[in-house]
Amino acid sequence: MTSITGVGVSPGRVIGPVLQMPPAVAEPAPGAGLPAGATAEAEADRLRAAAKTVQAALKDRAAGARKEAAEVLQATALMAADPMLLKSAVKLLEAGRGTERAIWEAAEQVAEQLKSLGGYMAERATDVLDVRARIVAELRGVPAPGIPASEVPFVLAAEDLAPADTATLDPAMVLALVTSGGGPQSHTAIIARSLGLPAVVAAIGATELAPGTEVFVDGAAGTVTPSPGETERSLAAAYASREPLQPFDGTGTTADGHLVPLLSNVGGGHDALKAAGLGAEGVGLLRTEFCFLNRDSEPTIDEQVAAYKAVFDAFPAKKVVVRTLDAGADKPLPFLTDSTEPNPALGVRGYRTDLATPGVLERQLQAIATAAAQSEAEVWVMAPMIATAEEAGRFAELCQAAGLETPGVMVEVPSAAVTAGSVLKRVDFASIGTNDLTQYTMAADRQLGPLAALNDPWQPAVLHLVKATVDGAASRQEAPKPVGVCGEAAADPALAVVLVGLGINSLSMSARSLAAVAAVLKSVPLERAQQLAALALGSDTAAEARAAVRAELPLLETLGL
Ligand code: PEP
Ligand code: MG
């Protein structure tokens, strides 16, 4: 069988049997009643038995799972035999609903009630809906949804992975991820990088691989090869016995000592502690919206202070760049965004929510300033989705009013890159969000698998905009203003070298990528990085740019990157 080619988003070479992620459980038809001859009583027994089986299966999995996953599975197991849920389902059965429909509607009601309670209870609504899908699958006699259980390590194939799948993904059992959908910035890609698993996305045909088929996955090349031969076996063996990467020693530098601070992207205090443990020189992007994704109302100032301080305290005397709430598109926050917008990625998102919902940003800046005053971190603040110099100026004024001394902007919209000279006159630094900058430059939704090749930060157009930003930062200012990169591009060791060659001052990435980026950067003198940047800029296509630069960095091959 020939190889399937997709987009490699996390390096590594492994061989293992494929298991397919079962499809989502379809909703039973709304009008479905009890089947002819069935009694409500007998169906109630069948429903209880299915719920018991689901509960036992979840408990079993919890027993063998790592700590965080075990907690999720135990909470879900409890919900499976929840008397309130089963009671309301039986009532619906007695009223004439079919068995699957009865549990479906009962769970809907329970989930709604939980959501209306808010906070922790609202988060449990997801567990109820998960349990519902499992019970319906059990009633239908089809595989349970979610990551399949297995006795042996396997390559997980799926259409795409959702955030909820992550909690139960056991990196000791899953050898690699292969999805037919998703792009380089998709959730699957981010999960794979944070777990250090090889992954290929946008691999059309991945979901057609028969379960049990042995495949060779090359997460750097972006290929999935069924029935691997001698060559693939020796590549996988070489990868398994490769020299382990040295942990990052806490100083990002080129071979000739040009310092490039390597920072981490974090979503909260827990991430920050992990990043500090892996040597991060600070935080280059605190995604504050991640602290409040489950909230349907604005967090109080005290809640915000606590969330931000937890991050600052992990980095005393180090830089922490806080990004103000970036709500909208793939990260809706009900108190800031309008779910009925026709084009959410081009809508009132990021900094723009200050127009539609004034006050939230000012209160957030106040909370950041309070948390900063209570900690020793060097706190910088930046706004997402800045498109014009006026917006940058207004953000700087708001920061100043809150007593925050280092305002900056994210460069994610091409207009900000092109006019970086004017934008940076008004703020102290810029951080390029290559994930969004790529999607807007290429006009390609970052979540769409079929557009993955366009959504590639190696696209020469994106690299030219990175250069435009650096050039703008050096022009019309008394001294060049610092420009960092905090998109996923910074986590690609070859691209990181190019970015440094283009004049980027710092790189921020998921903490897992620090060691690889540090090792490759340290092997290249600055002048060589500049030559590689010129090579990439001069390429006609993303594929040519990547191949040309990678060919000049043989260390990538040695390290299995
Ligand atoms: C980006 O767009 O590159 C970025 C870092 O922001 P996010 O991925 O959170 O949109
Ligand atoms: Mg962004």
Coordinates of C-alpha atoms and ligand atoms in Angstrom, one line a residue:
M1 CA 0.0 0.0 0.0
T2 CA 1.3 3.5 -0.7
S3 CA 2.0 6.1 1.9
I4 CA -0.6 8.7 2.9
T5 CA 0.8 12.2 2.9
G6 CA -0.5 14.8 5.3
V7 CA 1.1 17.7 7.2
G8 CA 3.7 16.7 9.8
V9 CA 3.0 18.7 13.0
S10 CA 5.0 17.0 15.6
P11 CA 8.2 15.0 14.9
G12 CA 9.0 11.4 15.7
R13 CA 9.1 8.0 13.9
V14 CA 7.2 5.1 15.2
I15 CA 5.5 1.8 14.1
G16 CA 2.4 0.4 15.6
P17 CA -1.1 -0.9 14.9
V18 CA -3.9 1.6 14.0
L19 CA -7.0 2.0 16.1
Q20 CA -9.8 4.2 14.8
M21 CA -11.5 6.7 17.0
P22 CA -15.2 5.7 16.9
P23 CA -17.5 8.3 15.2
A24 CA -19.6 10.5 17.4
V25 CA -22.9 8.9 18.5
A26 CA -25.7 10.3 16.3
E27 CA -28.8 11.7 18.0
P28 CA -31.8 9.3 18.0
A29 CA -34.7 10.5 15.8
P30 CA -36.9 13.0 17.8
G31 CA -40.1 11.2 17.1
A32 CA -38.9 7.7 18.1
G33 CA -41.3 5.9 20.4
L34 CA -41.1 2.5 22.1
P35 CA -40.6 -0.3 19.6
A36 CA -43.7 -2.5 18.9
G37 CA -44.1 -5.1 21.6
A38 CA -41.7 -3.4 24.1
T39 CA -42.9 -2.3 27.5
A40 CA -41.7 0.7 29.4
E41 CA -40.8 -1.5 32.3
A42 CA -38.6 -3.9 30.3
E43 CA -37.0 -0.9 28.5
A44 CA -36.3 0.7 31.8
D45 CA -34.5 -2.4 32.9
R46 CA -32.5 -2.4 29.7
L47 CA -31.6 1.2 30.2
R48 CA -30.4 0.6 33.8
A49 CA -28.4 -2.4 32.6
A50 CA -26.7 -0.3 29.9
A51 CA -26.0 2.5 32.4
K52 CA -24.4 -0.1 34.8
T53 CA -22.2 -1.5 32.0
V54 CA -21.1 2.0 31.0
Q55 CA -20.3 2.8 34.6
A56 CA -18.3 -0.4 35.1
A57 CA -16.3 0.2 31.9
L58 CA -15.5 3.8 33.0
K59 CA -14.4 2.6 36.5
D60 CA -12.2 0.0 34.9
R61 CA -10.5 2.6 32.7
A62 CA -10.1 4.9 35.6
A63 CA -8.2 2.2 37.6
G64 CA -5.6 2.0 34.9
A65 CA -5.4 5.7 33.9
R66 CA -2.9 8.4 34.9
K67 CA -4.0 10.7 37.6
E68 CA -5.7 13.5 35.7
A69 CA -7.5 11.1 33.3
A70 CA -8.5 8.9 36.2
E71 CA -10.2 11.9 37.9
V72 CA -12.1 12.7 34.7
L73 CA -13.1 9.1 34.2
Q74 CA -14.3 8.7 37.8
A75 CA -16.4 11.8 37.6
T76 CA -18.0 10.5 34.4
A77 CA -18.5 7.0 35.9
L78 CA -20.4 8.6 38.9
M79 CA -22.7 10.4 36.4
A80 CA -23.4 7.2 34.5
A81 CA -25.5 5.8 37.3
D82 CA -26.8 9.1 38.6
P83 CA -30.3 8.4 40.0
M84 CA -31.7 11.8 38.9
L85 CA -30.7 11.1 35.3
L86 CA -32.1 7.6 35.2
K87 CA -35.3 8.6 37.0
S88 CA -36.1 11.4 34.4
A89 CA -35.3 8.9 31.6
V90 CA -37.7 6.3 33.0
K91 CA -40.4 9.0 33.3
L92 CA -39.9 9.8 29.6
L93 CA -40.1 6.1 28.8
E94 CA -43.4 5.9 30.6
A95 CA -44.6 8.9 28.6
G96 CA -44.0 6.8 25.4
R97 CA -40.5 7.9 24.3
G98 CA -38.2 5.3 22.8
T99 CA -35.3 4.1 25.0
E100 CA -32.5 6.0 23.3
R101 CA -34.6 9.1 22.9
A102 CA -35.6 9.0 26.6
I103 CA -32.0 9.0 27.9
W104 CA -31.0 11.6 25.3
E105 CA -33.7 14.0 26.4
A106 CA -33.3 13.3 30.1
A107 CA -29.5 14.0 29.8
E108 CA -30.3 17.2 27.9
Q109 CA -32.5 18.4 30.8
V110 CA -29.9 17.5 33.4
A111 CA -27.1 19.2 31.5
E112 CA -29.2 22.4 31.1
Q113 CA -29.9 22.4 34.9
L114 CA -26.3 22.0 35.6
K115 CA -25.3 24.8 33.2
S116 CA -27.8 27.2 34.8
L117 CA -26.0 26.6 38.2
G118 CA -22.8 28.0 36.7
G119 CA -19.2 27.4 37.9
Y120 CA -18.1 23.9 38.8
M121 CA -21.6 22.4 38.3
A122 CA -21.8 23.9 34.8
E123 CA -18.6 22.1 33.9
R124 CA -20.2 18.8 34.8
A125 CA -22.7 19.3 32.0
T126 CA -20.1 17.9 29.6
D127 CA -19.8 14.7 31.7
V128 CA -23.6 14.1 31.4
L129 CA -23.5 14.5 27.7
D130 CA -20.5 12.2 27.5
V131 CA -22.4 9.6 29.6
R132 CA -25.4 9.9 27.4
A133 CA -23.4 9.1 24.3
R134 CA -21.9 6.1 25.9
I135 CA -25.3 4.7 27.1
V136 CA -26.8 5.2 23.7
A137 CA -23.8 3.4 22.1
E138 CA -24.2 0.6 24.6
L139 CA -27.9 0.3 23.7
R140 CA -27.0 0.2 20.0
G141 CA -24.2 -2.3 20.5
V142 CA -21.7 0.0 18.8
P143 CA -18.2 1.0 20.2
A144 CA -18.2 3.6 22.9
P145 CA -17.2 7.1 21.8
G146 CA -13.8 8.6 22.8
I147 CA -10.3 7.2 22.8
P148 CA -10.5 3.4 22.3
A149 CA -9.3 1.2 25.1
S150 CA -6.4 -1.2 24.2
E151 CA -4.0 -3.6 25.8
V152 CA -1.2 -2.7 23.5
P153 CA 0.2 0.7 22.4
F154 CA -1.4 2.0 19.2
V155 CA -1.5 4.7 16.6
L156 CA -4.7 6.7 17.0
A157 CA -6.5 7.6 13.8
A158 CA -9.3 10.1 13.9
E159 CA -11.0 12.8 11.9
D160 CA -9.8 15.3 14.4
L161 CA -9.5 15.4 18.2
A162 CA -11.5 17.7 20.5
P163 CA -10.2 19.3 23.7
A164 CA -12.3 16.8 25.7
D165 CA -10.5 13.9 24.2
T166 CA -7.2 15.1 25.6
A167 CA -7.9 14.3 29.2
T168 CA -8.2 10.6 28.5
L169 CA -5.4 10.3 26.0
D170 CA -2.7 8.2 27.7
P171 CA 0.7 9.0 26.1
A172 CA 2.0 5.7 27.3
M173 CA -0.6 3.9 25.1
V174 CA -0.9 6.2 22.2
L175 CA 2.3 6.1 19.9
A176 CA 1.2 8.7 17.4
L177 CA -1.7 10.7 16.2
V178 CA -2.9 10.7 12.6
T179 CA -6.0 12.7 11.5
S180 CA -7.7 13.2 8.2
G181 CA -8.8 16.7 9.3
G182 CA -7.1 19.4 11.3
G183 CA -4.3 21.8 10.3
P184 CA -0.9 22.8 11.8
Q185 CA -2.7 25.0 14.4
S186 CA -5.5 22.6 15.1
H187 CA -6.2 21.2 18.6
T188 CA -4.7 17.8 17.5
A189 CA -1.5 19.5 16.6
I190 CA -1.3 21.5 19.8
I191 CA -2.1 18.3 21.9
A192 CA 0.5 16.3 20.0
R193 CA 3.3 18.8 20.6
S194 CA 2.4 19.3 24.3
L195 CA 2.5 15.5 24.8
G196 CA 5.6 15.0 22.6
L197 CA 3.8 12.5 20.3
P198 CA 4.5 12.2 16.6
A199 CA 1.6 13.5 14.6
V200 CA 0.4 13.9 11.0
V201 CA -2.8 16.0 10.3
A202 CA -4.8 16.5 7.1
A203 CA -3.8 13.0 6.1
I204 CA -6.7 12.1 3.8
G205 CA -7.4 8.4 4.0
A206 CA -6.3 8.1 7.7
T207 CA -9.8 7.2 8.8
E208 CA -10.1 4.4 6.2
L209 CA -7.1 2.5 7.6
A210 CA -8.4 -0.9 8.9
P211 CA -8.1 -1.3 12.6
G212 CA -5.0 -3.4 13.4
T213 CA -3.1 -2.3 10.2
E214 CA 0.5 -1.8 11.1
V215 CA 1.7 1.7 10.0
F216 CA 5.0 3.7 10.1
V217 CA 4.3 7.3 11.1
D218 CA 6.9 10.0 10.3
G219 CA 5.8 13.1 12.2
A220 CA 8.4 15.4 10.6
A221 CA 7.9 14.2 7.0
G222 CA 4.1 14.1 7.4
T223 CA 3.7 10.5 6.1
V224 CA 1.8 7.4 7.2
T225 CA 3.0 4.2 5.6
P226 CA 1.0 1.0 5.9
S227 CA 2.8 -2.4 6.1
P228 CA 6.3 -0.8 6.8
G229 CA 9.3 -2.5 5.2
E230 CA 12.9 -2.7 6.2
T231 CA 13.7 1.0 5.6
E232 CA 10.9 2.2 7.8
R233 CA 11.7 -0.4 10.5
S234 CA 15.3 0.9 10.6
L235 CA 14.2 4.5 10.7
A236 CA 11.8 3.8 13.6
A237 CA 14.6 1.8 15.4
A238 CA 17.1 4.6 14.9
Y239 CA 14.5 7.1 16.3
A240 CA 13.8 4.9 19.3
S241 CA 17.5 4.7 20.1
R242 CA 18.4 8.3 19.3
E243 CA 20.4 10.4 21.6
P244 CA 18.1 12.0 24.1
L245 CA 17.8 15.7 23.8
Q246 CA 19.6 17.6 26.5
P247 CA 17.1 19.4 28.7
F248 CA 17.0 23.2 28.0
D249 CA 19.6 24.9 30.3
G250 CA 17.6 28.1 30.6
T251 CA 19.7 30.3 28.1
G252 CA 18.6 30.5 24.5
T253 CA 21.5 31.4 22.3
T254 CA 23.0 31.0 18.8
A255 CA 26.3 29.2 18.4
D256 CA 28.2 32.5 18.6
G257 CA 26.4 33.7 21.8
H258 CA 23.7 35.9 20.3
L259 CA 21.0 35.7 23.1
V260 CA 17.5 34.8 22.1
P261 CA 15.3 34.3 25.2
L262 CA 13.2 31.1 24.9
L263 CA 9.9 31.6 26.6
S264 CA 6.8 29.6 27.1
N265 CA 3.2 29.9 26.1
V266 CA 0.9 29.1 29.0
G267 CA -2.8 28.9 29.8
G268 CA -2.6 29.2 33.6
G269 CA -0.6 28.6 36.8
H270 CA -0.3 24.9 36.3
D271 CA 1.3 25.3 32.9
A272 CA 3.5 28.0 34.2
L273 CA 5.0 25.8 36.9
K274 CA 5.6 23.1 34.3
A275 CA 7.3 25.6 32.0
A276 CA 9.5 26.9 34.7
G277 CA 10.6 23.3 35.5
L278 CA 11.5 22.9 31.8
G279 CA 13.8 25.9 31.9
A280 CA 11.6 28.6 30.2
E281 CA 13.2 32.0 30.6
G282 CA 9.8 33.5 31.2
V283 CA 6.3 33.5 29.7
G284 CA 6.0 35.0 26.2
L285 CA 2.2 34.4 26.0
L286 CA -0.3 34.0 28.8
R287 CA -3.5 33.1 27.1
T288 CA -5.8 34.7 29.7
E289 CA -9.0 33.5 28.1
F290 CA -7.9 29.9 28.9
C291 CA -8.3 30.7 32.6
F292 CA -12.0 31.5 31.9
L293 CA -13.1 29.3 28.9
N294 CA -15.9 27.6 30.9
R295 CA -17.3 30.9 32.2
D296 CA -20.5 32.4 31.0
S297 CA -20.1 35.6 33.0
E298 CA -17.1 37.9 33.4
P299 CA -14.7 36.7 36.1
T300 CA -14.5 39.0 39.1
I301 CA -11.3 41.1 39.6
D302 CA -10.4 39.0 42.6
E303 CA -10.7 35.8 40.5
Q304 CA -8.6 37.3 37.8
V305 CA -5.9 38.5 40.2
A306 CA -5.6 34.9 41.7
A307 CA -5.4 33.4 38.2
Y308 CA -2.7 35.8 37.0
K309 CA -0.7 35.8 40.2
A310 CA -0.4 32.0 40.0
V311 CA 1.5 32.5 36.7
F312 CA 3.6 35.4 37.9
D313 CA 4.7 33.5 41.1
A314 CA 6.1 30.8 38.9
F315 CA 8.5 33.3 37.3
P316 CA 9.9 35.7 40.0
A317 CA 12.1 38.4 38.4
K318 CA 11.4 37.0 34.9
K319 CA 9.4 38.4 32.1
V320 CA 5.7 37.4 31.8
V321 CA 3.8 38.7 28.8
V322 CA 0.1 38.7 29.5
R323 CA -2.3 38.8 26.6
T324 CA -5.6 40.4 27.3
L325 CA -8.7 38.3 26.6
D326 CA -8.7 36.9 23.1
A327 CA -12.3 35.8 22.8
G328 CA -14.0 34.9 19.5
A329 CA -13.7 32.5 16.6
D330 CA -12.5 29.1 18.0
K331 CA -12.5 30.5 21.6
P332 CA -16.0 31.9 22.3
L333 CA -16.6 33.5 25.7
P334 CA -20.4 34.0 26.1
F335 CA -19.9 37.3 28.0
L336 CA -17.9 38.9 25.2
T337 CA -18.7 37.3 21.8
D338 CA -21.8 36.9 19.7
S339 CA -22.3 33.3 18.6
T340 CA -24.5 34.4 15.7
E341 CA -21.8 36.3 13.8
P342 CA -21.6 35.0 10.2
N343 CA -17.8 35.2 10.1
P344 CA -16.4 34.9 13.6
A345 CA -12.7 34.9 12.6
L346 CA -13.3 38.3 10.9
G347 CA -15.7 39.5 13.6
V348 CA -15.7 41.2 16.9
R349 CA -12.9 39.2 18.5
G350 CA -9.7 39.8 20.4
Y351 CA -9.1 43.5 21.1
R352 CA -12.2 44.4 19.1
T353 CA -14.5 43.1 21.9
D354 CA -13.7 46.3 23.8
L355 CA -15.8 48.2 21.2
A356 CA -18.9 46.0 21.8
T357 CA -18.4 45.4 25.5
P358 CA -16.5 48.3 27.0
G359 CA -15.3 47.9 30.6
V360 CA -14.2 44.3 30.5
L361 CA -10.7 45.2 29.2
E362 CA -10.2 48.0 31.7
R363 CA -11.2 45.7 34.6
Q364 CA -8.8 43.1 33.3
L365 CA -5.9 45.6 33.1
Q366 CA -6.7 46.6 36.6
A367 CA -6.6 42.9 37.7
I368 CA -3.3 42.4 35.9
A369 CA -1.8 45.5 37.6
T370 CA -3.0 44.4 41.0
A371 CA -1.5 40.9 40.5
A372 CA 1.7 42.4 39.2
A373 CA 2.0 44.6 42.3
Q374 CA 1.7 41.5 44.5
S375 CA 4.4 39.5 42.7
E376 CA 8.0 39.8 41.5
A377 CA 7.5 39.0 37.9
E378 CA 8.4 41.6 35.2
V379 CA 4.9 42.0 33.7
W380 CA 4.3 43.1 30.1
V381 CA 0.8 43.3 28.6
M382 CA -0.3 42.9 25.0
A383 CA -3.5 43.1 23.1
P384 CA -4.5 40.5 20.5
M385 CA -5.8 41.2 17.0
I386 CA -4.5 44.8 16.7
A387 CA -5.1 46.0 13.2
T388 CA -4.2 49.8 13.2
A389 CA -1.9 52.3 14.9
E390 CA -5.0 54.0 16.5
E391 CA -5.9 50.7 18.2
A392 CA -2.3 50.4 19.5
G393 CA -2.4 53.9 20.8
R394 CA -5.7 53.5 22.6
F395 CA -4.5 50.2 24.2
A396 CA -1.3 51.9 25.4
E397 CA -3.4 54.7 27.0
L398 CA -5.6 52.1 28.8
C399 CA -2.4 50.3 30.1
Q400 CA -1.0 53.6 31.3
A401 CA -4.2 54.4 33.1
A402 CA -4.0 51.1 34.9
G403 CA -0.4 51.7 35.9
L404 CA 1.0 49.0 33.5
E405 CA 4.3 50.3 32.1
T406 CA 5.1 48.0 29.2
P407 CA 2.2 47.8 26.6
G408 CA 2.6 45.9 23.4
V409 CA 0.6 44.4 20.6
M410 CA 0.3 41.1 18.9
V411 CA 0.9 41.2 15.2
E412 CA -1.7 38.8 13.8
V413 CA -3.4 40.9 11.2
P414 CA -1.4 41.6 8.0
S415 CA -2.2 45.4 8.3
A416 CA -0.3 45.5 11.6
A417 CA 2.7 43.9 10.0
V418 CA 2.7 46.2 7.0
T419 CA 2.4 49.3 9.2
A420 CA 4.5 48.1 12.1
G421 CA 6.5 51.3 12.0
S422 CA 3.4 53.4 13.0
V423 CA 2.0 50.7 15.3
L424 CA 5.2 50.4 17.3
K425 CA 5.5 54.2 17.7
R426 CA 2.7 53.9 20.2
V427 CA 3.7 50.7 22.1
D428 CA 6.9 49.2 23.5
F429 CA 7.0 45.8 21.8
A430 CA 5.3 43.5 19.4
S431 CA 4.8 39.7 19.5
I432 CA 3.9 38.0 16.2
G433 CA 1.1 35.5 16.5
T434 CA 2.0 33.4 13.4
N435 CA -1.1 31.1 13.8
D436 CA -3.5 34.0 13.1
L437 CA -1.1 35.9 10.9
T438 CA -0.9 32.9 8.6
Q439 CA -4.6 32.3 8.5
Y440 CA -5.3 36.0 7.7
T441 CA -2.4 36.3 5.2
M442 CA -3.5 33.2 3.3
A443 CA -7.2 33.8 3.9
A444 CA -7.4 30.2 5.1
D445 CA -9.3 29.2 8.3
R446 CA -6.7 27.7 10.6
Q447 CA -9.1 25.0 11.7
L448 CA -9.7 23.5 8.3
G449 CA -7.9 20.3 7.3
P450 CA -8.3 20.8 3.5
L451 CA -6.5 24.2 3.8
A452 CA -3.6 22.9 5.9
A453 CA -1.0 23.4 3.1
L454 CA -2.0 27.1 2.8
N455 CA -2.0 27.4 6.6
D456 CA 1.7 26.9 6.9
P457 CA 3.9 29.6 8.5
W458 CA 6.7 28.6 6.1
Q459 CA 4.6 30.4 3.4
P460 CA 7.0 33.0 1.9
A461 CA 4.2 35.6 2.2
V462 CA 4.1 35.0 6.0
L463 CA 7.9 35.2 6.2
H464 CA 7.9 38.5 4.3
L465 CA 5.4 39.9 6.8
V466 CA 7.6 38.8 9.7
K467 CA 10.4 40.7 8.1
A468 CA 8.2 43.7 7.5
T469 CA 7.4 43.8 11.2
V470 CA 11.0 43.6 12.2
D471 CA 11.9 46.3 9.7
G472 CA 9.0 48.5 11.0
A473 CA 10.2 48.0 14.6
A474 CA 13.6 49.3 13.6
S475 CA 12.4 52.3 11.6
R476 CA 11.1 55.6 12.9
Q477 CA 12.0 54.7 16.5
E478 CA 14.9 56.0 18.5
A479 CA 15.9 52.4 19.2
P480 CA 14.5 49.3 17.6
K481 CA 11.6 47.9 19.6
P482 CA 11.7 44.2 20.5
V483 CA 9.7 41.8 18.3
G484 CA 9.1 38.2 19.5
V485 CA 7.2 35.3 18.0
C486 CA 4.6 33.4 20.1
G487 CA 2.8 31.4 17.4
E488 CA 3.4 27.7 16.8
A489 CA 6.1 28.6 14.2
A490 CA 8.4 29.3 17.1
A491 CA 8.2 25.6 18.2
D492 CA 9.5 24.4 14.8
P493 CA 13.3 24.2 15.4
A494 CA 14.2 24.9 11.7
L495 CA 11.7 27.8 11.4
A496 CA 12.9 29.1 14.8
V497 CA 16.4 29.5 13.2
V498 CA 14.9 31.4 10.2
L499 CA 12.9 33.7 12.6
V500 CA 16.1 34.6 14.5
G501 CA 17.8 35.2 11.2
L502 CA 15.0 37.6 10.2
G503 CA 15.7 39.6 13.4
I504 CA 13.2 38.2 15.9
N505 CA 14.4 38.9 19.5
S506 CA 12.6 36.1 21.5
L507 CA 10.7 33.0 20.8
S508 CA 7.7 31.7 22.9
M509 CA 6.4 28.1 22.5
S510 CA 4.8 25.2 24.4
A511 CA 7.3 24.2 27.1
R512 CA 7.8 20.7 25.5
S513 CA 9.4 22.3 22.5
L514 CA 12.1 24.3 24.4
A515 CA 14.8 21.6 24.4
A516 CA 14.6 20.9 20.6
V517 CA 14.5 24.6 19.6
A518 CA 17.4 25.4 22.0
A519 CA 19.5 22.6 20.7
V520 CA 19.1 23.5 17.0
L521 CA 19.5 27.3 17.6
K522 CA 22.7 26.7 19.6
S523 CA 24.2 24.8 16.6
V524 CA 24.0 27.9 14.2
P525 CA 25.9 31.2 14.3
L526 CA 23.8 34.3 13.8
E527 CA 25.2 35.0 10.4
R528 CA 24.3 31.5 9.2
A529 CA 20.8 32.0 10.6
Q530 CA 20.6 35.2 8.5
Q531 CA 21.7 33.3 5.4
L532 CA 19.0 30.6 6.0
A533 CA 16.4 33.3 6.5
A534 CA 17.4 34.8 3.1
L535 CA 17.1 31.3 1.6
A536 CA 13.6 30.9 3.0
L537 CA 12.5 34.4 2.0
G538 CA 13.8 33.7 -1.6
S539 CA 11.9 30.5 -2.0
D540 CA 8.8 30.4 -4.2
T541 CA 6.8 28.0 -2.0
A542 CA 6.4 26.9 1.6
A543 CA 7.5 23.4 0.7
E544 CA 10.7 24.7 -1.0
A545 CA 11.5 27.0 1.9
R546 CA 11.1 24.2 4.4
A547 CA 13.1 21.7 2.4
A548 CA 15.9 24.2 1.6
V549 CA 16.4 25.2 5.2
R550 CA 16.1 21.7 6.6
A551 CA 18.7 20.4 4.1
E552 CA 21.2 22.9 5.6
L553 CA 20.5 21.7 9.2
P554 CA 21.6 18.1 9.4
L555 CA 21.3 18.2 13.2
L556 CA 17.5 17.9 12.7
E557 CA 18.0 14.4 11.3
T558 CA 20.4 13.3 14.0
L559 CA 18.0 14.4 16.7
G560 CA 15.0 12.9 14.9
L561 CA 13.4 16.3 14.5
Ligands
PEP1 C1 -1.4 33.2 17.3 O1 -2.4 33.5 16.6 O2 -0.3 32.9 16.7 C2 -1.4 33.1 18.7 C3 -0.3 32.9 19.4 O3 -2.6 33.3 19.3 P1 -3.7 32.1 19.4 O4 -3.1 30.8 18.9 O5 -4.0 32.0 20.9 O6 -4.8 32.7 18.6
MG2 MG -4.0 34.5 17.7

